[in-house]
Amino acid sequence: LSDSPIEVQTEQMKSLVQDAEKEGVDSEEPVSMPSPSASVSPDAPSVTITGRDANTLSTCRNRSKSRGKPAKEDKNICVKQYKDPALHSSLLGPKQNTQDNERTLLIRGTEKVLQGRSEPNGNYMNNPHLKNIQDHENGIKHPRKKKPVTVDSAKAKTSLEALKISIKHLKWKEFPMGRRAACDIYWHGVSFHDNENIVSGQVNKFPGMVEMLRKISMSRAMRTMQELFPEEYDFYPRSWILPEEYQQFTTQIRMVKESDATVNRTFIVKPDGGSQGDGIYLIRDPSDLKLVAGSQAKQGVVQEYIHKPLLIDKLKFDIRLYVLIKSLEPLEIYIAKEGLTRFCTEPYQEPSQKNLSHVFMHLTNYSLNVHSGNFVHSDSQSTGSKRSLSSVLYKLAAKGVDIKKVWSDIIALVIKTVIAVVPELKVYYQAEIPPGKPGPTCFQILGFDILLMKNLKPILLEVNSNPSMRIEHEQEVAPGVFEYVPSPVDEEVKVNVIRDTLRLMDPSQEISAEPESPVPSPEEALPSLCLKQVYPKYTKQFNHLRLVERIAALFIRFLGVKGNMRLGPTAFRTFIRTCKLSNSSFTMASVDILYIDITRRWAGAAADSREAGMGLQAFVEAFFSLAARKFKSLAQRQQVVALLELCELSVCEERRSVSCSRALSGGSRTLPHTAHLSPVPLRRAVSQDQRLHYRLKARTLRVNADN
Ligand code: ADP
């Protein structure tokens, strides 16, 4: 995929392999990877686990067999202990056994327990950690402890359990009911808007992410990138947007069939806002599309079905990878070194008319397969229907697969996908938190769903803005009785991702992101970060892809009004004038027609067209068309680059300011503060837009009628 493959840290792959080895692998597979010499936690102590806060971890409920939210009135709560105490030992806080004067102190996140016998004067032999406590008791002053970071978890929803554990590991302060005063971090379960009116701190969701990652928006963003960089973006299956591209879809499929009758492709249909496999079905003929629900046209995408997936144990599976966007400006992306794999529960066969409806064969969603009689809940991370990514990679390595290459392809896929969605996110961001308005900064953990093809090429299925962070799963222990039991594989992966995201977002310190340099901390020894920085680390290989982001910077620059996400006709004219794009053969009247044509088409396509004007995606289309008109002789990508350079230069010339070139190329630390760069009184211009809009509509209709 990537022209220049990324150097994957050998350490990282080693640790993946080591993790897998710890869990054990199928003995029937020959292992071709060198056996790692060091264990993952070389100093894993022999710890006596004394118990835990069981109520918060495991509940079982007596309830009806039908799925859904547990009934509020369920009182039949029972308590379960984790089977693998070592995995959960880190939950224990400092433990004090006053009876025999022996103290046990657990170092957070390390499974290390320090022990010492309390001397009459409180001296803990040879133990610096306990000495600190003793010094404190003796009144010896150490530098003042910094205030703990505060986290508002009131809206955390299903990620609450994993979040609580993470906060405990870090010794931060949780506010489960929210707090009157501001918190450092707000943890939302769904979207940026879960809490209103946050004016400071950091929120774990970006505005617009939910909208941007819906199947239609995502497909559009990927298509724009595919137009500019077809080879780089070949990891996203060909998709058509429904209902608007139904005709193109049917025509293209018929043409393929007519040219080669033996070709019988399969397609997967997905509703726009769907998740967990809801409403998904496979088709082999366009006539099988269900286009309406009641009297409404169904919004969704129909996508090429990847019919040759890589199989393990004859089963199709996909990868859930956690990705942190730490910041949009500058763009900072981290990938979790450990992920999950979700397995189908019926052996895979290539699609045929007979098996099209076999969801347990074709769809890897946990939420579907958990209902198959074949689903295997497992305490081991390398068996069962949900496994750790490292155990799968290990298994593949054992078969001789070049997992270093697979991993670097996955990293490239992630970076390219984020680059595709960032432009629109920036538009949302400046509308929600305009420059000058107090507001929080944002970060977000995304769930990437990736399928490996038989030839090991990773394919992006979708990106989840709200990946499940549940660390328990439902189990039916008796007919109709469901129990929430801890899921070790989920907990191991998800708690680490949340905890390390928090560490990276710690407002009180900037810590090293590199796995090879352990995080310095005087008091505690947390494990090295499970999140690996991939951008800007690999800036060189990917920066050339950020063309649409530069178009978005121009777009934002001409929006003019705080909170706006759409360009009016006057602002569009201002853009054309500023960039000197009109001339005798491309008059301002033609500019108006271009604006109206494109805006009208997009207004029809947009699910939410309440706001009038030109959105970013429509502006990008207009930009491509202007580029094609101005630089006819060049290939499309060069046309766009040439026009961008021209526009950026014009804007900067007009302002005669160096800072604006920086703002447009995205080099500043904050989002480009475009409003103050407005060359004309855009506020006035926007207020004129409504009138002009109507005048232009009438004129365009006349022009069209003339034709
Ligand atoms: P949802 O958001 O409902 O989970 P997905 O896009 O993730 O929708 O699709 C659900 C499942 O369908 C995936 O987990 C995968 O197993 C399968 N799937 C989705 N798209 C494709 C595709 N293009 N080719 C093959 N399988 C696919």
XYZ file of C-alpha atoms and ligand atoms in Angstrom:
734
model
C 0.000 0.000 0.000
C 2.493 2.516 1.160
C 5.310 3.450 -1.205
C 7.800 3.507 1.594
C 7.046 0.866 4.158
C 7.198 1.961 7.717
C 9.876 0.684 9.981
C 8.019 -1.179 12.663
C 9.777 -1.296 15.967
C 11.084 -4.781 16.442
C 10.562 -4.326 20.145
C 6.932 -3.768 19.497
C 6.489 -6.892 17.448
C 8.534 -8.817 19.960
C 6.218 -7.751 22.691
C 3.217 -8.753 20.602
C 4.744 -12.141 20.107
C 5.706 -12.405 23.741
C 2.184 -11.605 24.814
C 0.933 -14.345 22.583
C 3.447 -16.794 23.840
C 2.458 -16.071 27.394
C -1.040 -17.135 26.478
C 0.105 -20.243 24.643
C -0.350 -21.105 20.995
C -1.667 -24.037 19.103
C 0.987 -26.697 19.332
C 0.109 -28.119 15.945
C 1.435 -24.980 14.176
C 5.172 -24.895 13.401
C 6.744 -21.805 14.916
C 9.121 -20.059 12.567
C 9.611 -16.897 14.620
C 12.605 -16.761 16.896
C 11.543 -17.500 20.382
C 11.676 -14.355 22.450
C 14.211 -14.466 25.182
C 12.751 -12.059 27.668
C 9.337 -12.337 29.189
C 6.926 -9.409 29.009
C 7.064 -8.724 32.705
C 10.391 -10.141 33.738
C 9.888 -9.105 37.285
C 6.338 -10.290 37.660
C 6.121 -10.867 41.358
C 4.467 -13.658 43.189
C 1.629 -11.727 44.643
C -0.888 -12.913 47.144
C -4.167 -11.526 46.059
C -6.332 -10.696 48.954
C -9.595 -9.789 47.287
C -11.034 -6.957 45.366
C -13.767 -4.519 44.965
C -15.959 -7.202 43.584
C -19.217 -5.304 43.512
C -17.936 -2.968 40.876
C -16.695 -5.729 38.647
C -19.158 -8.428 38.287
C -22.841 -8.494 38.618
C -25.245 -11.129 37.558
C -28.782 -10.447 36.862
C -31.849 -12.540 36.649
C -33.682 -11.322 33.646
C -35.595 -12.286 30.614
C -33.834 -13.989 27.752
C -34.510 -11.181 25.330
C -31.558 -8.898 24.824
C -31.630 -5.285 25.805
C -30.691 -3.065 28.641
C -30.822 -4.735 32.040
C -34.048 -3.814 33.797
C -33.507 -1.086 36.367
C -35.357 -2.942 39.055
C -33.104 -5.998 38.815
C -31.920 -6.599 42.312
C -30.672 -10.117 42.058
C -27.057 -9.084 42.025
C -24.409 -11.671 42.666
C -20.703 -11.335 42.901
C -18.012 -13.135 40.955
C -14.318 -13.275 41.425
C -11.953 -13.039 38.510
C -10.459 -16.367 37.612
C -7.052 -14.931 36.862
C -6.021 -12.920 39.877
C -2.684 -11.862 38.400
C -4.493 -10.042 35.611
C -6.459 -8.039 38.103
C -4.035 -7.587 40.917
C -3.315 -4.081 39.770
C -6.729 -3.084 40.990
C -5.720 -3.422 44.549
C -4.843 -0.286 46.339
C -2.300 -0.028 49.119
C -3.163 -2.721 51.559
C -2.431 -2.520 55.200
C -2.543 -5.410 57.534
C -2.413 -3.777 60.909
C -2.711 -6.985 62.863
C 0.690 -8.399 62.154
C 2.351 -5.094 61.449
C 3.161 -6.199 57.918
C 2.468 -3.769 55.134
C 1.821 -4.632 51.552
C 2.010 -1.906 48.960
C 1.029 -2.540 45.441
C 2.661 -0.517 42.691
C -0.054 0.531 40.360
C -0.251 -1.194 37.054
C 2.761 -3.390 37.645
C 1.492 -6.303 39.673
C 4.421 -5.584 41.971
C 3.876 -5.791 45.662
C 6.363 -4.301 48.025
C 6.416 -5.735 51.453
C 8.114 -4.713 54.621
C 7.809 -5.255 58.297
C 6.978 -2.233 60.296
C 9.637 -1.518 62.857
C 8.649 0.142 66.102
C 9.849 3.451 64.680
C 8.024 2.834 61.434
C 11.164 2.048 59.458
C 10.565 -0.040 56.340
C 13.746 -1.811 55.543
C 15.385 -1.228 52.183
C 12.253 -0.014 50.582
C 12.300 3.491 49.118
C 8.570 3.566 48.473
C 7.718 2.672 51.996
C 10.442 5.000 53.205
C 8.556 7.868 51.636
C 5.558 6.983 53.721
C 7.738 6.768 56.790
C 9.383 10.130 56.019
C 5.979 11.626 55.717
C 4.999 10.201 59.062
C 8.200 11.591 60.578
C 7.481 15.017 59.231
C 10.309 14.984 56.698
C 9.312 17.243 53.850
C 9.458 16.148 50.226
C 8.541 18.358 47.294
C 4.800 18.990 47.374
C 2.752 16.359 45.616
C 1.055 17.698 42.549
C -2.701 17.891 42.575
C -4.328 14.801 41.116
C -5.840 15.168 37.683
C -9.641 15.366 37.891
C -11.914 13.326 35.632
C -15.657 13.835 35.234
C -17.044 10.357 34.530
C -20.748 11.156 34.894
C -21.406 10.584 31.180
C -19.015 7.696 30.604
C -21.802 5.128 30.137
C -20.515 1.689 29.186
C -16.868 2.715 29.386
C -17.296 3.569 33.068
C -15.916 0.320 34.439
C -12.695 0.442 32.401
C -12.373 4.169 33.094
C -12.692 3.669 36.860
C -9.945 1.066 36.857
C -7.711 3.329 34.760
C -8.232 6.316 37.051
C -7.424 4.108 40.010
C -4.201 2.927 38.367
C -3.160 6.526 37.844
C -4.269 7.708 41.303
C -6.279 10.445 39.684
C -9.520 11.769 41.080
C -12.818 10.658 39.653
C -16.038 12.664 39.853
C -18.703 10.062 39.082
C -21.550 12.520 39.575
C -19.857 15.382 37.763
C -18.574 18.454 39.523
C -19.589 22.073 39.910
C -16.039 23.295 39.351
C -14.289 22.471 36.097
C -12.570 19.111 35.697
C -9.369 18.488 33.770
C -10.902 15.733 31.684
C -14.500 14.956 30.700
C -15.134 11.375 29.654
C -18.163 11.091 27.395
C -19.838 7.854 26.377
C -21.346 9.014 23.101
C -20.450 12.410 21.686
C -18.892 15.797 22.334
C -22.302 17.100 23.363
C -22.949 14.645 26.216
C -22.158 17.531 28.590
C -23.108 21.000 27.411
C -21.195 24.216 28.073
C -17.757 22.879 28.819
C -15.403 25.821 28.598
C -12.087 24.329 29.639
C -10.233 21.071 30.067
C -10.289 18.209 27.605
C -13.179 16.174 26.231
C -12.673 12.643 24.921
C -14.821 13.274 21.821
C -14.448 15.624 18.874
C -17.458 17.559 17.649
C -18.691 16.062 14.381
C -16.919 12.717 14.750
C -20.172 10.740 14.976
C -21.512 12.435 11.837
C -18.219 12.125 9.994
C -17.845 8.397 10.590
C -21.346 7.424 9.532
C -21.175 5.139 6.556
C -22.204 7.703 3.921
C -19.892 10.529 5.068
C -17.040 8.090 5.462
C -17.562 6.676 1.966
C -17.646 10.187 0.498
C -14.453 11.224 2.272
C -12.695 8.051 1.120
C -13.912 8.544 -2.407
C -12.468 12.051 -2.563
C -9.121 10.625 -1.493
C -9.460 7.751 -3.975
C -9.962 10.300 -6.742
C -6.744 12.089 -5.806
C -4.654 9.097 -4.730
C -6.160 5.935 -6.236
C -3.231 3.654 -5.385
C -2.839 4.909 -1.836
C -6.515 4.524 -0.994
C -7.181 1.094 -2.472
C -7.818 -0.336 1.008
C -11.420 0.869 1.102
C -13.938 -1.257 -0.826
C -15.706 0.374 -3.729
C -18.924 1.891 -2.396
C -22.065 3.519 -3.785
C -24.263 5.861 -1.800
C -27.927 4.996 -1.573
C -30.365 6.081 -2.793
C -28.627 8.771 -4.875
C -26.168 6.481 -6.682
C -28.525 3.589 -7.241
C -28.556 4.190 -10.991
C -24.762 4.304 -11.269
C -24.555 1.126 -9.205
C -26.999 -0.837 -11.343
C -25.488 0.422 -14.591
C -21.940 -0.444 -13.569
C -22.878 -3.913 -12.336
C -24.859 -4.694 -15.470
C -21.988 -3.530 -17.646
C -19.549 -5.815 -15.820
C -21.937 -8.754 -16.164
C -22.458 -8.103 -19.854
C -18.730 -7.970 -20.525
C -18.095 -11.198 -18.628
C -21.050 -13.430 -17.795
C -18.980 -15.595 -15.458
C -18.423 -12.671 -13.081
C -20.945 -12.765 -10.297
C -19.882 -10.324 -7.650
C -21.395 -10.042 -4.211
C -22.214 -6.753 -2.476
C -22.904 -5.863 1.112
C -25.597 -3.318 1.936
C -25.268 -1.243 5.105
C -27.717 1.294 6.545
C -26.164 4.719 7.103
C -26.482 5.020 10.861
C -26.303 1.286 11.552
C -23.963 -0.492 13.905
C -23.388 -3.989 15.269
C -24.423 -5.546 11.992
C -27.993 -4.196 12.230
C -29.778 -4.076 8.890
C -26.818 -5.471 6.932
C -27.420 -7.951 4.102
C -25.636 -9.397 1.089
C -26.871 -9.235 -2.487
C -25.717 -10.537 -5.847
C -28.050 -8.534 -8.034
C -29.019 -4.842 -7.838
C -32.680 -5.828 -7.990
C -32.307 -7.356 -4.515
C -31.669 -3.945 -2.966
C -34.332 -2.921 -0.465
C -34.507 0.742 -1.253
C -37.420 1.925 0.811
C -38.614 1.537 4.344
C -42.290 2.494 4.481
C -42.478 5.560 2.297
C -38.911 6.644 3.048
C -35.887 5.994 0.870
C -33.298 4.088 2.878
C -30.037 5.945 3.326
C -26.991 3.716 3.232
C -24.146 2.340 1.202
C -23.770 -0.702 -0.993
C -20.235 -1.957 -1.042
C -18.117 -4.491 -2.835
C -18.009 -7.634 -0.665
C -14.501 -8.901 0.078
C -15.096 -12.527 -0.757
C -11.638 -13.929 -0.066
C -10.879 -13.077 3.566
C -8.038 -14.637 5.486
C -9.336 -17.519 7.574
C -8.118 -18.922 10.852
C -9.518 -22.289 11.891
C -11.708 -22.001 8.755
C -13.411 -18.930 10.237
C -13.623 -15.371 8.965
C -12.480 -12.777 11.510
C -11.848 -9.070 11.700
C -9.526 -6.871 13.721
C -10.638 -4.169 16.147
C -7.828 -1.708 16.528
C -7.908 1.235 18.936
C -6.577 4.495 17.605
C -6.157 7.712 19.549
C -6.408 11.070 17.835
C -4.606 13.143 20.405
C -4.937 16.391 18.530
C -6.109 17.703 15.162
C -3.702 20.597 14.979
C -0.980 19.488 14.923
C -2.210 16.095 13.832
C -1.186 13.473 16.370
C -2.190 9.835 15.982
C -1.442 6.875 18.245
C -2.174 3.203 17.648
C -2.722 0.658 20.397
C -0.183 -2.130 20.071
C -2.742 -4.630 21.247
C -6.207 -5.063 19.782
C -8.982 -7.607 19.504
C -10.054 -10.027 16.831
C -13.663 -11.097 16.461
C -14.428 -14.448 14.902
C -17.393 -15.719 12.974
C -19.014 -18.817 14.396
C -19.805 -20.747 11.222
C -17.075 -21.988 8.854
C -16.597 -19.625 5.921
C -17.568 -20.388 2.363
C -17.345 -18.001 -0.536
C -20.711 -16.327 -1.055
C -23.291 -18.215 -3.071
C -27.010 -17.688 -3.475
C -27.475 -20.419 -0.867
C -25.387 -18.977 1.934
C -25.942 -15.231 1.464
C -28.160 -15.039 4.522
C -25.783 -16.925 6.833
C -24.811 -14.056 9.137
C -22.635 -16.225 11.395
C -20.564 -17.094 8.318
C -20.231 -13.629 6.752
C -20.479 -11.044 9.544
C -17.902 -10.908 12.295
C -19.871 -8.690 14.683
C -19.584 -9.876 18.273
C -23.126 -8.687 18.960
C -24.456 -11.123 16.330
C -22.168 -14.098 16.846
C -22.610 -14.121 20.603
C -26.100 -15.483 19.875
C -24.840 -18.378 17.848
C -24.699 -21.662 19.693
C -21.070 -21.943 18.557
C -19.778 -18.806 20.277
C -16.867 -19.643 22.580
C -16.238 -17.380 25.567
C -12.704 -17.978 26.631
C -10.452 -16.874 29.448
C -7.478 -17.402 27.211
C -6.584 -14.606 24.822
C -5.592 -16.967 22.048
C -8.672 -19.139 21.767
C -12.398 -18.600 21.523
C -14.490 -16.250 19.438
C -12.772 -13.092 20.691
C -8.989 -13.143 20.851
C -6.185 -10.696 21.285
C -4.641 -9.333 18.089
C -1.184 -10.354 19.252
C -2.240 -13.985 19.602
C -3.564 -13.963 16.037
C -0.433 -12.266 14.701
C 1.642 -14.800 16.544
C -0.302 -17.615 14.998
C 0.224 -16.081 11.564
C 3.923 -15.585 12.233
C 4.128 -19.224 13.182
C 2.789 -20.065 9.735
C 5.536 -17.968 8.171
C 3.519 -14.797 7.530
C 5.515 -11.565 7.446
C 3.600 -9.912 10.273
C 5.929 -6.918 10.275
C 4.646 -6.088 6.801
C 1.026 -6.701 7.836
C 1.467 -4.387 10.811
C 3.083 -1.625 8.766
C 0.268 -1.885 6.196
C -2.234 -1.536 9.026
C -0.448 1.561 10.342
C -0.503 3.082 6.855
C -4.218 2.323 6.525
C -4.934 4.049 9.836
C -2.943 7.186 9.037
C -4.484 7.512 5.576
C -7.984 7.057 6.944
C -7.474 9.731 9.591
C -6.069 12.062 6.939
C -9.286 11.522 4.956
C -11.608 12.543 7.792
C -9.583 15.347 9.384
C -10.627 18.130 6.940
C -14.324 17.846 7.804
C -13.499 17.443 11.498
C -11.687 20.756 11.394
C -14.774 22.421 9.943
C -16.889 21.008 12.779
C -14.281 21.985 15.316
C -14.065 25.648 14.309
C -17.861 25.860 14.193
C -18.207 24.412 17.686
C -15.276 26.187 19.281
C -14.556 29.249 17.150
C -11.243 30.981 17.704
C -11.500 33.268 20.671
C -14.388 31.406 22.288
C -13.492 29.539 25.456
C -13.828 25.849 25.019
C -12.195 22.538 25.748
C -9.646 20.789 23.595
C -10.529 17.332 22.333
C -9.078 13.893 21.847
C -10.770 10.648 20.860
C -10.296 6.912 20.849
C -11.613 5.391 17.612
C -12.319 1.739 16.857
C -10.993 0.683 13.446
C -12.545 -2.482 11.995
C -10.102 -4.094 9.616
C -10.396 -7.247 7.544
C -7.346 -9.112 6.296
C -7.711 -10.496 2.812
C -6.380 -13.924 1.984
C -3.375 -12.200 0.417
C -2.912 -10.375 3.778
C -3.861 -6.972 2.479
C -5.751 -5.060 5.197
C -9.134 -3.649 4.188
C -10.952 -0.949 6.119
C -14.518 -1.948 6.934
C -15.454 0.997 9.085
C -14.350 3.318 11.849
C -16.371 3.449 15.018
C -16.586 6.798 16.789
C -17.818 5.142 19.927
C -16.130 1.746 20.203
C -17.396 -0.451 22.982
C -15.202 -0.196 26.051
C -17.166 -2.779 27.995
C -14.967 -5.179 29.894
C -17.677 -7.649 30.791
C -19.825 -9.828 28.666
C -23.226 -11.345 29.111
C -23.415 -15.043 29.722
C -26.483 -17.192 30.040
C -25.807 -19.285 33.116
C -29.197 -20.951 33.223
C -32.140 -20.735 30.874
C -33.218 -17.096 30.942
C -30.620 -16.095 33.513
C -27.905 -13.814 32.253
C -24.809 -12.953 34.107
C -22.365 -10.139 33.490
C -19.002 -11.773 33.825
C -15.587 -10.206 33.450
C -14.035 -10.689 30.059
C -10.260 -10.927 30.592
C -9.367 -10.309 26.955
C -11.530 -7.165 26.829
C -10.217 -5.893 30.117
C -6.585 -6.448 29.279
C -6.876 -4.489 26.043
C -9.392 -1.784 26.886
C -8.177 -0.752 30.335
C -4.687 -0.307 28.932
C -5.997 1.813 26.061
C -8.011 4.089 28.350
C -5.307 4.339 30.999
C -2.614 5.193 28.474
C -4.853 7.649 26.672
C -5.289 9.414 29.998
C -1.546 9.358 30.556
C -0.975 10.959 27.185
C -3.622 13.583 27.899
C -2.317 14.293 31.415
C -2.509 18.092 31.538
C 0.269 18.301 34.094
C 3.017 16.740 32.069
C 4.179 15.882 28.617
C 5.334 12.305 28.624
C 7.325 10.312 26.183
C 5.248 8.397 23.697
C 7.887 5.940 22.717
C 7.640 2.423 24.036
C 11.367 2.103 24.337
C 11.619 4.946 26.826
C 9.738 4.093 29.975
C 7.649 6.868 31.408
C 9.566 8.660 34.102
C 7.648 8.900 37.279
C 9.195 9.276 40.685
C 6.514 7.490 42.620
C 5.196 4.836 40.409
C 6.222 2.377 37.813
C 3.450 2.142 35.288
C 4.065 -0.166 32.372
C 5.370 1.402 29.184
C 2.696 2.910 26.993
C 0.551 0.553 24.971
C -0.076 3.378 22.501
C 2.470 4.004 19.810
C 2.769 7.333 18.077
C 2.510 6.932 14.317
C 1.917 10.538 13.331
C 3.763 12.914 13.152
C 6.378 10.177 13.503
C 5.771 9.067 9.927
C 5.024 12.541 8.585
C 7.370 12.188 5.630
C 5.555 9.268 4.065
C 2.084 10.722 4.430
C 2.198 14.508 4.375
C 1.662 14.701 0.625
C -1.781 13.163 1.173
C -3.033 16.144 3.148
C -4.350 18.056 0.130
C -8.019 18.154 1.110
C -6.985 19.556 4.466
C -5.427 22.496 2.667
C -8.654 22.978 0.715
C -10.521 22.861 4.050
C -8.207 25.562 5.433
C -9.196 27.824 2.527
C -12.831 26.952 3.055
C -12.664 27.828 6.756
C -10.800 30.999 5.904
C -13.710 32.233 3.774
C -16.540 31.026 6.045
C -16.268 34.275 7.903
C -18.929 33.903 10.566
C -18.291 32.164 13.842
C -20.109 28.895 14.186
C -20.751 28.635 10.441
C -20.150 25.430 8.486
C -21.389 26.495 5.070
C -20.209 28.983 2.541
C -22.767 31.446 1.149
C -22.700 32.682 -2.465
C -21.120 36.019 -1.533
C -18.353 34.332 0.428
C -17.793 32.011 -2.540
C -17.515 35.049 -4.828
C -15.055 36.581 -2.369
C -12.980 33.424 -2.555
C -12.977 33.585 -6.370
C -12.034 37.270 -6.369
C -9.338 36.953 -3.732
C -7.748 34.087 -5.609
C -8.225 35.887 -8.954
C -9.949 32.907 -10.514
C -12.441 34.746 -12.732
C -11.627 36.263 -16.089
C -13.354 37.087 -19.336
C -13.990 33.444 -20.149
C -15.035 32.578 -16.589
C -17.188 35.452 -15.495
C -18.702 36.050 -12.098
C -22.007 34.931 -13.586
C -20.425 31.551 -14.379
C -19.082 31.478 -10.832
C -22.604 31.958 -9.511
C -23.894 29.185 -11.725
C -21.166 26.838 -10.540
C -22.055 27.677 -6.953
C -25.752 27.089 -7.433
C -25.350 23.880 -9.416
C -23.067 22.245 -6.920
C -24.844 23.510 -3.824
C -28.222 22.380 -5.078
C -26.963 18.889 -5.857
C -25.381 18.557 -2.436
C -28.443 19.945 -0.686
C -30.420 17.093 -2.239
C -27.797 14.553 -1.223
C -27.325 15.706 2.346
C -29.422 13.932 4.932
C -29.531 17.149 6.914
C -29.951 20.068 4.584
C -31.489 22.476 7.056
C -28.556 24.825 6.665
C -28.348 26.585 3.311
C -25.033 27.055 1.572
C -22.038 25.118 0.410
C -20.564 22.520 2.781
C -16.955 21.379 2.660
C -17.558 18.363 0.432
C -19.419 20.546 -2.094
C -16.615 23.128 -1.911
C -14.066 20.383 -2.621
C -16.058 19.423 -5.706
C -16.168 23.067 -6.806
C -12.429 23.330 -6.171
C -11.716 20.267 -8.323
C -13.843 21.730 -11.090
C -12.068 25.114 -10.882
C -8.704 23.323 -10.920
C -9.686 21.339 -14.008
C -10.796 24.532 -15.751
C -7.640 26.473 -14.899
C -5.003 23.790 -15.434
C -6.476 21.687 -18.227
C -3.218 20.117 -19.336
C -2.314 18.636 -15.951
C -3.425 15.380 -14.342
C -6.121 15.830 -11.702
C -3.905 15.732 -8.618
C -1.456 18.209 -10.159
C -4.381 20.462 -11.088
C -5.484 20.535 -7.470
C -1.968 21.151 -6.167
C -1.459 23.973 -8.673
C -4.722 25.655 -7.730
C -3.989 25.287 -4.030
C -0.637 26.940 -4.417
C -2.180 29.766 -6.388
C -4.960 30.322 -3.836
C -2.680 30.133 -0.826
C -0.346 32.635 -2.418
C -3.188 35.019 -3.257
C -4.555 34.894 0.270
C -1.151 35.539 1.738
C -0.339 38.306 -0.700
C -3.535 40.008 0.214
C -2.789 39.909 3.878
C 0.915 40.462 3.338
C 1.330 38.308 6.383
C 3.558 35.354 6.957
C 1.272 34.030 9.625
C -1.491 33.353 7.172
C 0.624 31.025 5.073
C 1.353 29.124 8.231
C -2.295 29.031 9.129
C -3.276 27.722 5.727
C -0.671 25.018 5.611
C -1.665 23.846 9.073
C 1.687 24.490 10.669
C 0.461 26.238 13.781
C -0.200 24.550 17.072
C -3.775 25.703 17.230
C -6.446 25.460 14.586
C -6.002 28.111 11.941
C -7.660 31.222 13.255
C -9.105 32.103 9.947
C -11.780 34.569 10.932
C -9.357 37.379 11.696
C -7.775 36.953 8.277
C -10.937 37.879 6.403
C -10.025 40.288 3.649
C -13.511 41.750 3.284
C -16.243 42.418 5.755
C -17.530 38.878 5.522
C -20.172 39.400 8.132
C -21.864 41.911 5.853
C -21.271 39.626 2.912
C -22.966 36.715 4.610
C -25.985 38.803 5.493
C -26.339 39.594 1.782
C -26.239 35.922 0.927
C -29.858 35.144 1.505
C -31.011 37.769 -1.001
C -28.407 36.789 -3.560
C -29.323 33.147 -3.124
C -32.861 33.768 -4.319
C -31.768 36.026 -7.182
C -29.279 33.424 -8.381
C -31.784 30.616 -8.176
C -34.105 32.457 -10.509
C -31.241 33.307 -12.863
C -29.916 29.753 -12.987
C -33.326 28.419 -13.739
C -33.527 30.854 -16.650
C -30.094 29.793 -17.918
C -31.050 26.140 -17.699
C -34.287 26.819 -19.525
C -32.371 28.612 -22.269
C -30.237 25.551 -22.765
P -21.589 -2.376 11.499
O -21.292 -0.959 11.826
O -23.057 -2.621 11.454
O -20.845 -3.346 12.319
P -19.689 -2.986 9.386
O -19.367 -2.127 8.254
O -18.642 -3.091 10.438
O -21.084 -2.533 10.000
O -20.019 -4.433 8.844
C -20.403 -5.482 9.693
C -19.618 -6.735 9.377
O -19.831 -7.116 8.014
C -18.124 -6.553 9.487
O -17.707 -6.753 10.798
C -17.593 -7.597 8.526
O -17.540 -8.858 9.118
C -18.648 -7.628 7.447
N -18.293 -6.738 6.325
C -18.545 -5.410 6.243
N -18.135 -4.904 5.081
C -17.602 -5.921 4.392
C -17.013 -6.023 3.110
N -16.926 -4.986 2.283
N -16.571 -7.241 2.727
C -16.671 -8.319 3.534
N -17.219 -8.271 4.750
C -17.702 -7.099 5.189
